[in-house]
CSV table of C-alpha atoms in Angstrom, one decimal:
chain,number,residue,atom,x,y,z
A,1,UNK,CA,15.0,12.1,8.3
A,2,UNK,CA,15.1,12.5,4.7
A,3,UNK,CA,16.7,9.7,2.9
A,4,UNK,CA,17.2,10.8,-0.7
A,5,UNK,CA,18.8,7.4,-1.6
A,6,UNK,CA,15.8,5.4,-0.6
A,7,UNK,CA,13.3,8.2,-1.5
A,8,UNK,CA,11.7,7.9,2.0
A,9,UNK,CA,11.3,10.2,4.8
A,10,UNK,CA,10.6,9.2,8.6
A,11,UNK,CA,10.4,11.1,11.8
A,12,UNK,CA,13.3,11.0,14.4
A,13,UNK,CA,11.7,10.6,17.8
A,14,UNK,CA,12.8,12.7,20.8
A,15,UNK,CA,15.9,10.9,22.3
A,16,UNK,CA,16.8,9.1,19.1
A,17,UNK,CA,19.8,10.0,17.0
A,18,UNK,CA,20.8,9.5,13.3
A,19,UNK,CA,23.5,7.1,12.9
A,20,UNK,CA,26.3,8.7,10.7
A,21,UNK,CA,28.1,5.6,9.2
A,22,UNK,CA,28.9,2.1,9.5
A,23,UNK,CA,25.9,0.8,7.5
A,24,UNK,CA,26.1,-2.3,5.3
A,25,UNK,CA,25.1,-1.6,1.6
A,26,UNK,CA,21.6,-2.8,2.0
A,27,UNK,CA,20.8,0.2,4.3
A,28,UNK,CA,20.8,3.7,3.4
A,29,UNK,CA,20.1,5.4,6.8
A,30,UNK,CA,19.4,4.6,10.4
A,31,UNK,CA,18.2,6.2,13.6
A,32,UNK,CA,18.5,4.7,17.0
A,33,UNK,CA,18.0,5.1,20.7
A,34,UNK,CA,20.7,3.4,22.8
A,35,UNK,CA,19.3,1.4,25.7
A,36,UNK,CA,20.5,1.5,29.3
A,37,UNK,CA,20.2,-0.7,32.1
A,38,UNK,CA,18.6,2.1,34.2
A,39,UNK,CA,16.2,3.2,31.4
A,40,UNK,CA,13.2,1.7,33.2
A,41,UNK,CA,12.6,-0.5,30.1
A,42,UNK,CA,13.2,-4.2,30.3
A,43,UNK,CA,16.3,-5.2,28.1
A,44,UNK,CA,17.4,-1.6,28.1
A,45,UNK,CA,14.8,0.3,26.0
A,46,UNK,CA,16.8,0.6,22.9
A,47,UNK,CA,15.5,0.7,19.3
A,48,UNK,CA,16.5,1.3,15.8
A,49,UNK,CA,15.1,2.0,12.4
A,50,UNK,CA,16.8,1.5,9.2
A,51,UNK,CA,16.0,2.5,5.6
A,52,UNK,CA,16.8,1.0,2.3
A,53,UNK,CA,15.9,0.7,-1.4
A,54,UNK,CA,15.1,-2.0,-3.9
A,55,UNK,CA,13.9,-2.4,-7.5
A,56,UNK,CA,10.3,-2.0,-8.6
A,57,UNK,CA,7.8,-4.5,-7.1
A,58,UNK,CA,4.3,-5.1,-8.6
A,59,UNK,CA,1.6,-4.4,-6.0
A,60,UNK,CA,0.3,-8.1,-6.4
A,61,UNK,CA,3.8,-9.0,-5.0
A,62,UNK,CA,4.2,-6.6,-2.2
A,63,UNK,CA,2.8,-9.0,0.5
A,64,UNK,CA,4.9,-11.9,-0.4
A,65,UNK,CA,8.0,-9.8,-0.8
A,66,UNK,CA,7.4,-7.9,2.6
A,67,UNK,CA,6.8,-11.2,4.5
A,68,UNK,CA,9.9,-12.8,2.9
A,69,UNK,CA,12.1,-9.6,3.6
A,70,UNK,CA,10.8,-9.6,7.3
A,71,UNK,CA,11.8,-13.1,7.8
A,72,UNK,CA,15.1,-12.7,6.0
A,73,UNK,CA,16.0,-9.6,8.2
A,74,UNK,CA,14.9,-11.5,11.3
A,75,UNK,CA,17.6,-14.1,10.5
A,76,UNK,CA,20.0,-11.3,9.8
A,77,UNK,CA,19.5,-9.5,13.1
A,78,UNK,CA,19.1,-12.6,15.2
A,79,UNK,CA,20.6,-15.7,13.6
A,80,UNK,CA,18.8,-18.9,14.3
A,81,UNK,CA,16.0,-17.1,16.0
A,82,UNK,CA,12.4,-18.0,15.9
A,83,UNK,CA,10.2,-15.6,14.1
A,84,UNK,CA,6.5,-15.6,14.8
A,85,UNK,CA,4.2,-13.6,12.5
A,86,UNK,CA,2.2,-11.1,14.6
A,87,UNK,CA,0.7,-8.9,11.6
A,88,UNK,CA,0.7,-8.7,7.9
A,89,UNK,CA,-1.6,-6.1,6.1
A,90,UNK,CA,-1.8,-3.9,3.1
A,91,UNK,CA,-1.2,-0.2,3.7
A,92,UNK,CA,-0.2,2.8,1.8
A,93,UNK,CA,2.7,5.3,2.2
A,94,UNK,CA,2.0,8.8,0.6
A,95,UNK,CA,-0.9,7.2,-1.3
A,96,UNK,CA,1.3,4.4,-2.9
A,97,UNK,CA,0.7,0.8,-2.2
A,98,UNK,CA,2.7,-0.8,0.6
A,99,UNK,CA,2.7,-3.7,3.0
A,100,UNK,CA,3.6,-3.9,6.6
A,101,UNK,CA,4.6,-7.1,8.5
A,102,UNK,CA,5.5,-7.5,12.4
A,103,UNK,CA,7.4,-10.3,13.8
A,104,UNK,CA,8.2,-11.4,17.3
A,105,UNK,CA,11.8,-12.8,17.1
A,106,UNK,CA,13.2,-15.0,19.9
A,107,UNK,CA,16.6,-16.6,20.6
A,108,UNK,CA,18.6,-17.1,23.8
A,109,UNK,CA,21.5,-15.1,22.5
A,110,UNK,CA,19.6,-12.0,21.2
A,111,UNK,CA,16.6,-12.1,23.5
A,112,UNK,CA,13.2,-11.3,22.2
A,113,UNK,CA,12.8,-8.6,19.6
A,114,UNK,CA,9.9,-6.8,17.9
A,115,UNK,CA,10.7,-6.4,14.1
A,116,UNK,CA,8.4,-4.4,11.8
A,117,UNK,CA,9.1,-4.0,8.0
A,118,UNK,CA,7.2,-1.7,5.7
A,119,UNK,CA,7.8,-2.2,2.0
A,120,UNK,CA,6.4,0.6,-0.2
A,121,UNK,CA,6.3,1.0,-4.0
A,122,UNK,CA,8.0,4.4,-4.8
A,123,UNK,CA,7.2,4.0,-8.6
A,124,UNK,CA,7.2,1.3,-11.1
A,125,UNK,CA,11.1,1.1,-11.1
A,126,UNK,CA,11.6,1.6,-7.3
A,127,UNK,CA,10.6,0.6,-3.8
A,128,UNK,CA,11.7,1.6,-0.4
A,129,UNK,CA,11.6,-0.2,3.0
A,130,UNK,CA,11.9,0.6,6.6
A,131,UNK,CA,12.8,-1.9,9.2
A,132,UNK,CA,12.1,-1.1,12.9
A,133,UNK,CA,13.7,-3.1,15.8
A,134,UNK,CA,12.8,-2.9,19.5
A,135,UNK,CA,13.2,-5.0,22.5
A,136,UNK,CA,10.1,-7.1,23.2
A,137,UNK,CA,8.6,-7.0,26.6
A,138,UNK,CA,5.0,-8.1,27.4
A,139,UNK,CA,4.4,-5.4,30.1
A,140,UNK,CA,6.3,-2.5,28.3
A,141,UNK,CA,5.2,-1.7,24.8
A,142,UNK,CA,6.7,1.6,24.5
A,143,UNK,CA,9.6,0.6,22.4
A,144,UNK,CA,7.3,-1.4,19.9
A,145,UNK,CA,4.9,1.5,19.9
A,146,UNK,CA,7.7,4.0,19.0
A,147,UNK,CA,9.2,1.9,16.3
A,148,UNK,CA,5.5,1.3,14.8
A,149,UNK,CA,4.8,5.1,15.0
A,150,UNK,CA,8.1,5.9,13.0
A,151,UNK,CA,7.2,3.4,10.3
A,152,UNK,CA,3.5,4.6,10.3
A,153,UNK,CA,4.6,8.3,9.8
A,154,UNK,CA,6.9,7.6,6.9
A,155,UNK,CA,6.2,9.4,3.7
A,156,UNK,CA,7.9,9.0,0.1
A,157,UNK,CA,10.1,11.8,-1.3
């Protein structure tokens, strides 16, 4: 999936589809896999990845901005949910500085979700982000692994 607006590219896994509309202004593209009750996955096995763009972020602020953005999106996708930090680490996307954050988000109305956000510095004036969401199941990590793989395989355009 090449997202020229965010200047980021990410793979579309088998069985996933590109969403063609209905995105809020903060997001520039989205892929998803619809979950079904008979998918064999607790919670239906669905997942999604959204991309977006932002202004330039100095490398020394990537971590704080990524953590803040992950928590803000956890609140957006699961209002009043409890977000637990599972991972926060520096990384690179196409050789550019980036930071990735993983949260476990729980609430009785939205269940338990895995949220991973990767924030990458495109250049001095622009950054791009990917947010992956999947159903959290202790014994079934396939959805989390797929979302994490999509974000790990991203590249800048």
